[in-house]
Short mmCIF file of C-alpha atoms and ligand atoms in Angstrom, two decimals:
data_model
loop_
_atom_site.label_atom_id
_atom_site.label_comp_id
_atom_site.label_asym_id
_atom_site.label_seq_id
_atom_site.Cartn_x
_atom_site.Cartn_y
_atom_site.Cartn_z
CA MET W 72 109.39 109.10 66.57
CA THR W 73 107.44 109.12 70.37
CA ILE W 74 108.55 109.90 73.65
CA ARG W 75 107.60 107.11 76.21
CA ALA W 76 107.46 107.34 80.07
CA VAL W 77 110.51 104.44 80.29
CA PRO W 78 110.90 103.48 84.08
CA VAL W 79 114.45 102.70 84.75
CA GLY W 80 115.09 102.71 88.09
CA ILE W 81 112.48 100.95 91.13
CA GLY W 82 112.70 101.04 95.09
CA HIS W 83 110.82 100.79 98.84
CA TYR W 84 111.01 101.84 101.87
CA LEU W 85 109.11 100.18 104.88
CA PRO W 86 109.65 101.25 108.71
CA SER W 87 111.22 98.60 111.06
CA ARG W 88 108.60 98.05 113.13
CA ILE W 89 106.03 95.08 112.16
CA VAL W 90 102.89 95.38 113.55
CA PRO W 91 101.14 92.16 113.35
CA ASN W 92 97.45 91.34 113.78
CA ALA W 93 98.09 89.88 117.64
CA GLU W 94 98.85 93.60 118.65
CA PHE W 95 94.91 94.45 117.82
CA GLU W 96 93.65 91.41 119.38
CA ALA W 97 95.51 92.38 122.39
CA MET W 98 93.54 95.88 122.20
CA GLU W 99 91.09 96.13 124.79
CA GLY W 100 88.32 97.56 123.90
CA LEU W 101 88.40 97.29 119.99
CA GLU W 102 87.26 93.83 119.94
CA THR W 103 88.79 92.46 116.26
CA THR W 104 90.41 89.10 115.95
CA ASP W 105 93.51 87.84 113.36
CA GLU W 106 90.73 85.72 111.62
CA TRP W 107 88.10 88.58 111.40
CA ILE W 108 90.97 90.82 110.25
CA ARG W 109 92.58 88.38 107.45
CA THR W 110 89.34 86.88 106.14
CA ARG W 111 87.74 90.45 105.45
CA SER W 112 90.78 91.90 104.02
CA GLY W 113 93.63 89.03 103.63
CA ILE W 114 95.78 91.46 105.72
CA GLU W 115 98.16 89.88 108.36
CA ARG W 116 100.57 92.30 109.40
CA ARG W 117 101.31 95.52 108.32
CA HIS W 118 104.73 98.40 108.73
CA PHE W 119 104.20 101.45 111.46
CA ALA W 120 105.98 104.62 111.15
CA ALA W 121 108.61 105.20 114.35
CA GLU W 122 107.92 108.23 116.46
CA GLY W 123 109.13 111.09 114.83
CA GLU W 124 109.65 109.07 111.56
CA THR W 125 108.10 111.47 108.76
CA THR W 126 106.25 110.28 105.33
CA SER W 127 109.22 112.72 103.65
CA GLN W 128 112.17 110.66 105.26
CA MET W 129 110.27 107.51 104.17
CA ALA W 130 110.32 108.62 100.45
CA VAL W 131 113.87 109.83 100.25
CA ALA W 132 115.11 106.49 101.27
CA ALA W 133 113.19 104.58 98.80
CA ALA W 134 113.92 107.88 95.73
CA GLN W 135 117.48 106.67 97.33
CA LYS W 136 116.94 102.95 96.35
CA ALA W 137 115.96 103.76 92.60
CA LEU W 138 118.53 105.94 92.28
CA SER W 139 121.02 103.16 93.05
CA HIS W 140 118.73 100.60 91.20
CA ALA W 141 118.86 103.06 88.31
CA GLY W 142 122.40 103.64 88.45
CA LEU W 143 121.77 107.98 88.54
CA SER W 144 122.29 110.40 90.80
CA ALA W 145 119.72 112.96 92.11
CA ASN W 146 120.77 115.95 89.74
CA ASP W 147 119.91 113.46 86.58
CA ILE W 148 116.50 113.80 87.82
CA ASP W 149 114.63 117.18 87.05
CA ALA W 150 111.43 116.56 88.48
CA VAL W 151 109.95 114.70 91.56
CA ILE W 152 106.05 113.89 92.39
CA VAL W 153 104.67 112.71 95.81
CA ALA W 154 101.46 111.21 95.87
CA THR W 155 100.65 111.49 99.47
CA SER W 156 97.80 112.52 101.65
CA THR W 157 99.89 112.55 105.24
CA PRO W 158 101.86 115.13 104.32
CA ASP W 159 104.95 115.81 107.43
CA LEU W 160 103.89 119.94 107.10
CA THR W 161 100.20 121.76 105.31
CA PHE W 162 103.35 122.87 103.45
CA PRO W 163 105.65 123.00 101.52
CA SER W 164 105.02 119.61 99.38
CA VAL W 165 106.65 116.83 100.59
CA ALA W 166 107.90 116.62 97.15
CA THR W 167 109.95 119.46 97.71
CA MET W 168 111.35 118.30 100.45
CA VAL W 169 112.50 115.23 98.93
CA GLN W 170 114.55 117.25 96.33
CA ALA W 171 115.98 119.02 100.27
CA GLY W 172 117.15 115.70 101.44
CA LEU W 173 118.66 114.43 98.20
CA GLY W 174 120.70 117.16 97.75
CA MET W 175 118.78 118.50 94.28
CA THR W 176 118.77 122.19 93.65
CA SER W 177 117.29 121.98 90.52
CA GLY W 178 114.24 120.57 88.92
CA PHE W 179 110.72 121.33 89.97
CA ALA W 180 109.04 119.28 92.95
CA PHE W 181 104.86 118.81 93.91
CA ASP W 182 103.02 116.82 95.81
CA ILE W 183 99.82 114.71 94.10
CA GLN W 184 96.71 114.33 96.78
CA ALA W 185 94.10 111.53 95.59
CA VAL W 186 94.33 109.19 98.33
CA CYS W 187 94.84 105.16 97.06
CA ALA W 188 94.48 106.55 93.82
CA GLY W 189 97.64 108.79 94.35
CA PHE W 190 100.17 107.20 92.64
CA VAL W 191 97.97 106.41 89.54
CA TYR W 192 97.56 110.38 88.94
CA ALA W 193 101.03 110.89 89.69
CA LEU W 194 102.29 108.52 87.30
CA ALA W 195 99.59 109.89 84.33
CA ASN W 196 101.13 113.53 85.53
CA ALA W 197 105.16 112.30 85.22
CA ASN W 198 103.71 110.86 81.84
CA ALA W 199 102.15 114.11 80.55
CA LEU W 200 105.26 116.16 81.37
CA ILE W 201 108.16 113.35 79.78
CA VAL W 202 105.41 113.05 76.57
CA SER W 203 105.51 117.05 76.29
CA GLY W 204 108.97 117.83 76.61
CA GLN W 205 108.52 119.39 80.03
CA ALA W 206 110.75 116.94 81.63
CA THR W 207 113.16 113.92 81.02
CA ARG W 208 113.63 111.99 84.16
CA VAL W 209 110.83 112.24 86.76
CA LEU W 210 111.11 110.71 90.34
CA VAL W 211 107.57 109.78 91.66
CA ILE W 212 106.74 108.56 94.26
CA GLY W 213 103.64 107.15 97.08
CA ALA W 214 104.39 107.51 100.81
CA GLU W 215 102.07 107.51 103.48
CA THR W 216 101.77 107.17 107.62
CA PHE W 217 98.45 106.56 107.59
CA SER W 218 98.76 105.52 110.67
CA ARG W 219 99.11 108.94 111.88
CA ILE W 220 95.40 109.49 110.91
CA MET W 221 93.58 106.39 112.42
CA ASP W 222 90.96 106.11 114.83
CA TRP W 223 92.54 103.73 117.33
CA THR W 224 89.06 102.95 119.10
CA ASP W 225 87.39 102.20 115.31
CA ARG W 226 87.99 98.21 114.22
CA THR W 227 86.50 98.74 111.14
CA THR W 228 89.34 101.14 109.80
CA CYS W 229 92.71 101.03 111.99
CA VAL W 230 93.43 97.69 111.09
CA LEU W 231 94.04 98.14 107.69
CA PHE W 232 96.07 100.53 107.45
CA GLY W 233 99.43 101.07 107.28
CA ASP W 234 103.03 103.57 106.32
CA GLY W 235 105.51 103.07 103.88
CA ALA W 236 107.25 104.76 100.30
CA GLY W 237 107.88 102.97 97.15
CA ALA W 238 109.40 105.16 94.17
CA LEU W 239 110.01 105.12 90.87
CA ILE W 240 111.99 106.64 87.52
CA LEU W 241 109.99 107.72 84.64
CA GLU W 242 112.67 108.14 82.01
CA ALA W 243 111.92 109.92 78.44
CA GLN W 244 113.06 107.35 75.96
CA GLU W 245 112.32 107.50 72.18
CA ALA W 246 110.31 104.43 70.50
CA GLU W 247 107.84 103.53 67.84
CA GLY W 248 105.15 103.92 68.28
CA THR W 249 103.77 100.64 69.43
CA SER W 250 102.16 98.76 71.77
CA GLU W 251 105.40 97.04 71.68
CA ASP W 252 107.37 100.02 73.20
CA ARG W 253 108.86 99.88 76.74
CA GLY W 254 107.13 102.81 78.90
CA ILE W 255 104.17 104.19 79.63
CA LEU W 256 101.15 102.82 76.94
CA SER W 257 97.91 104.08 78.30
CA THR W 258 96.38 106.19 81.19
CA ASP W 259 92.76 106.69 82.40
CA LEU W 260 91.23 108.75 85.31
CA HIS W 261 88.29 109.54 87.05
CA SER W 262 87.02 110.84 90.14
CA ASP W 263 83.36 111.53 91.07
CA GLY W 264 83.63 113.58 94.36
CA THR W 265 79.68 113.36 95.27
CA PHE W 266 80.88 110.01 96.56
CA ARG W 267 82.96 112.32 99.18
CA ASP W 268 81.35 110.99 102.55
CA LEU W 269 82.31 107.32 101.74
CA LEU W 270 85.92 107.82 102.51
CA TYR W 271 87.36 111.73 104.30
CA VAL W 272 89.20 112.39 107.20
CA ASP W 273 87.49 114.72 109.81
CA GLY W 274 89.66 117.44 109.94
CA GLY W 275 91.64 119.99 107.88
CA VAL W 276 93.35 123.20 107.84
CA SER W 277 90.09 125.54 106.70
CA SER W 278 87.51 123.47 108.06
CA THR W 279 88.60 122.16 111.54
CA GLY W 280 91.50 123.59 112.08
CA THR W 281 93.28 120.21 112.88
CA THR W 282 94.51 117.19 111.06
CA GLY W 283 91.30 114.76 111.23
CA VAL W 284 90.91 110.41 111.29
CA LEU W 285 90.14 108.65 109.14
CA ARG W 286 86.36 107.68 108.23
CA MET W 287 85.21 105.09 105.95
CA GLN W 288 82.50 103.28 105.43
CA GLY W 289 83.84 99.95 103.92
CA ARG W 290 80.71 98.16 102.60
CA GLU W 291 80.06 100.94 99.74
CA ILE W 292 83.40 101.56 98.89
CA PHE W 293 83.91 97.48 98.19
CA ARG W 294 81.06 97.72 96.67
CA HIS W 295 82.45 100.95 93.69
CA ALA W 296 85.65 98.80 93.71
CA VAL W 297 84.99 96.11 91.74
CA GLU W 298 83.46 97.63 89.20
CA LYS W 299 85.12 100.55 88.95
CA LEU W 300 88.65 99.45 88.36
CA ALA W 301 87.56 96.44 86.23
CA LYS W 302 85.98 99.42 84.20
CA THR W 303 88.92 101.62 84.20
CA ALA W 304 91.43 98.49 83.49
CA GLU W 305 89.36 97.64 80.06
CA ILE W 306 89.44 101.49 79.23
CA SER W 307 93.41 101.75 79.58
CA LEU W 308 93.87 98.31 77.48
CA GLU W 309 92.02 99.80 74.94
CA LYS W 310 93.62 102.42 74.66
CA ALA W 311 96.91 100.77 74.74
CA GLY W 312 95.30 98.79 72.15
CA LEU W 313 95.87 96.00 73.94
CA ASN W 314 93.58 93.57 76.14
CA VAL W 315 93.43 91.42 78.82
CA ALA W 316 95.46 88.23 77.54
CA ASP W 317 98.37 90.35 76.77
CA ILE W 318 99.19 91.50 80.88
CA ASP W 319 101.74 89.65 82.62
CA TRP W 320 101.29 91.45 85.54
CA VAL W 321 98.36 93.18 87.43
CA VAL W 322 99.46 95.25 89.95
CA PRO W 323 96.53 96.52 92.06
CA HIS W 324 96.01 98.77 95.15
CA GLN W 325 96.48 96.85 97.89
CA ALA W 326 93.49 97.34 100.02
CA ASN W 327 91.81 94.14 100.50
CA ILE W 328 92.78 91.02 98.95
CA ARG W 329 88.51 90.75 98.25
CA ILE W 330 88.72 93.31 96.17
CA ILE W 331 91.78 92.26 94.56
CA THR W 332 90.62 88.29 93.64
CA GLY W 333 87.23 90.32 92.43
CA THR W 334 88.74 92.55 90.38
CA VAL W 335 90.98 90.22 88.65
CA LYS W 336 88.13 87.54 88.42
CA LYS W 337 86.10 90.25 85.96
CA PHE W 338 89.36 90.93 83.94
CA GLY W 339 89.12 86.73 83.91
CA LEU W 340 92.61 86.44 84.82
CA PRO W 341 94.76 84.10 87.20
CA MET W 342 95.36 84.66 90.56
CA GLU W 343 99.30 83.66 89.60
CA LYS W 344 99.67 86.85 87.32
CA VAL W 345 98.88 89.29 90.13
CA ILE W 346 101.31 90.99 92.93
CA VAL W 347 99.86 90.78 96.12
CA THR W 348 101.79 92.58 99.24
CA VAL W 349 98.86 93.45 101.33
CA GLN W 350 99.29 90.23 103.25
CA ASP W 351 102.78 91.89 104.74
CA HIS W 352 101.70 95.72 104.19
CA GLY W 353 98.31 96.35 104.73
CA ASN W 354 96.82 99.43 102.78
CA THR W 355 99.46 102.26 102.49
CA SER W 356 97.60 104.33 100.46
CA ALA W 357 99.58 106.13 97.74
CA ALA W 358 102.23 103.95 98.47
CA SER W 359 101.03 100.31 97.72
CA ILE W 360 101.15 100.26 94.21
CA PRO W 361 105.17 101.48 94.31
CA LEU W 362 105.49 99.18 97.39
CA ALA W 363 104.10 96.55 95.15
CA MET W 364 105.67 97.39 92.32
CA SER W 365 109.15 97.16 93.55
CA VAL W 366 108.83 93.58 95.66
CA GLY W 367 108.73 92.49 92.27
CA VAL W 368 111.09 93.73 90.44
CA GLU W 369 112.82 92.92 93.50
CA ASP W 370 112.11 89.22 93.68
CA GLY W 371 112.24 88.82 89.74
CA ARG W 372 108.92 88.28 88.95
CA ILE W 373 108.96 91.93 86.56
CA GLN W 374 110.87 91.30 84.31
CA PRO W 375 112.25 93.57 80.88
CA GLY W 376 109.05 93.73 78.73
CA HIS W 377 106.68 92.48 81.08
CA LEU W 378 103.06 94.03 80.23
CA LEU W 379 102.07 95.45 83.89
CA ILE W 380 98.54 97.29 84.32
CA THR W 381 98.44 99.08 87.48
CA GLU W 382 94.49 100.23 89.16
CA ALA W 383 93.46 102.20 92.34
CA ILE W 384 90.74 103.55 93.77
CA GLY W 385 90.29 105.69 96.94
CA GLY W 386 89.06 108.63 98.67
CA GLY W 387 87.04 111.13 96.07
CA LEU W 388 85.81 108.63 94.80
CA ALA W 389 89.18 108.68 92.90
CA TRP W 390 90.18 105.92 90.42
CA GLY W 391 91.75 105.12 87.71
CA SER W 392 94.51 102.85 85.68
CA VAL W 393 98.00 102.78 83.47
CA VAL W 394 99.38 100.16 81.31
CA MET W 395 103.18 99.96 80.81
CA ARG W 396 105.42 97.84 79.31
CA TRP W 397 108.18 96.97 81.97
N1 ACO G 2 86.89 93.01 113.92
C1 ACO G 2 85.96 92.34 113.65
N2 ACO G 2 84.08 92.73 113.03
C2 ACO G 2 84.79 93.67 112.80
C3 ACO G 2 85.67 94.33 112.03
C4 ACO G 2 87.26 94.08 113.01
N3 ACO G 2 88.21 94.72 112.59
N4 ACO G 2 85.66 95.67 111.61
C5 ACO G 2 83.97 95.31 110.97
N5 ACO G 2 83.54 94.24 112.04
C6 ACO G 2 82.17 94.16 111.96
C7 ACO G 2 81.42 94.71 111.23
O1 ACO G 2 81.18 95.92 112.61
C8 ACO G 2 80.31 94.34 110.97
O2 ACO G 2 79.56 93.87 112.58
P1 ACO G 2 77.67 94.02 111.78
O3 ACO G 2 77.73 93.09 110.57
O4 ACO G 2 77.24 93.38 113.12
O5 ACO G 2 77.16 95.30 111.53
C9 ACO G 2 80.90 92.69 110.44
O6 ACO G 2 82.02 93.10 110.90
C10 ACO G 2 80.94 92.96 108.82
O7 ACO G 2 81.26 94.66 107.99
P2 ACO G 2 81.51 94.44 106.92
O8 ACO G 2 82.15 96.11 106.73
O9 ACO G 2 80.17 94.84 106.20
O10 ACO G 2 82.62 94.07 106.53
P3 ACO G 2 83.05 93.74 104.84
O11 ACO G 2 83.00 92.21 104.84
O12 ACO G 2 82.83 94.66 104.42
O13 ACO G 2 84.57 94.51 105.63
C11 ACO G 2 86.35 96.46 105.23
C12 ACO G 2 84.66 95.68 105.82
C13 ACO G 2 87.55 94.71 105.44
C14 ACO G 2 86.42 97.80 105.15
C15 ACO G 2 85.61 96.02 103.29
O14 ACO G 2 84.56 96.43 102.72
C16 ACO G 2 86.86 96.93 102.25
O15 ACO G 2 88.01 96.39 102.54
N6 ACO G 2 86.53 97.82 101.57
C17 ACO G 2 86.89 98.56 100.60
C18 ACO G 2 87.74 99.69 101.76
C19 ACO G 2 88.79 100.50 100.28
O16 ACO G 2 89.01 99.71 99.57
N7 ACO G 2 88.71 101.87 100.71
C20 ACO G 2 89.62 102.45 99.59
C21 ACO G 2 91.09 102.35 99.63
S1 ACO G 2 91.42 103.44 101.18
C22 ACO G 2 91.90 104.88 100.91
O17 ACO G 2 91.42 105.16 99.68
C23 ACO G 2 92.51 105.72 102.18
#
């Protein structure tokens, strides 16, 4: 018998304020258009957190929905992992704040920081905790308030990002040990810190003592993205003993529709097999995959037994993919 980390509940939260591209178009001095944003990124609107609304509050709201979807209570969870690059405070972790917000006083909680690849990294870590017997039910969350680290005078970045949170509960279940099992079937992680300058925040605790704002060489990232995402997907499928034809749904990181279509074209898959939310959410970094997955489950596209592949790349560079059967 094999132990698999099986998805048993999912949920998401989006702040109520929806910001259409027209708001950027109207910003004096920014010199952008709805047409540029739509055609270059696929983004039509995004959600921004309200003043005073924090990453941990959004994470708690998403977690409560995932718990109710799973029919579980907070005390059934024994580990909380939050993938975020925009924590409420430098410390403690957002994950411990989520624990407190849910009323959990047992188990353990920690954050993972791998920027846009954060949720894929968190899934891989949750899987490792479950298959090694260190946890039975792990609440895995991606939650971000990227609107707080934007340079509002930089049209090349501020139009691209949004806020939100998604939560997935993984549970240890006995399985046959075949690629027909439900749950996480393979993971593949990579990073290369020599690409630091392509995407970073220009402030931090031990350098400037400030929060800083996001800096990105978008064109360069784009160049790496399609190639690296297609490669990691190939590796994780091979590790699972599966191939592209077995995939029911691609749930990609939602940074840019052109990266998504380019990667899926490289796989040789039609866009009908892709869950796309970038038009409504923008790039929500570590939250984008669980948000898209939750939307796909909620609207009935993702069904039990379906084979999913998720992939993401972000600051670091850090990238990776996960193959799982819903
Ligand atoms: N409005 C109007 N014009 C703009 C805007 C804007 N908002 N932004 C840039 N432009 C201009 C540029 O100045 C440039 O003008 P120039 O040719 O006169 O110099 C022109 O548009 C083209 O700019 P490019 O950067 O070449 O545009 P590109 O087609 O590459 O699209 C984008 C830019 C959307 C950023 C794209 O490169 C991209 O999505 N990159 C990847 C982003 C990504 O995946 N990041 C990783 C995840 S994020 C994370 O980890 C936090």
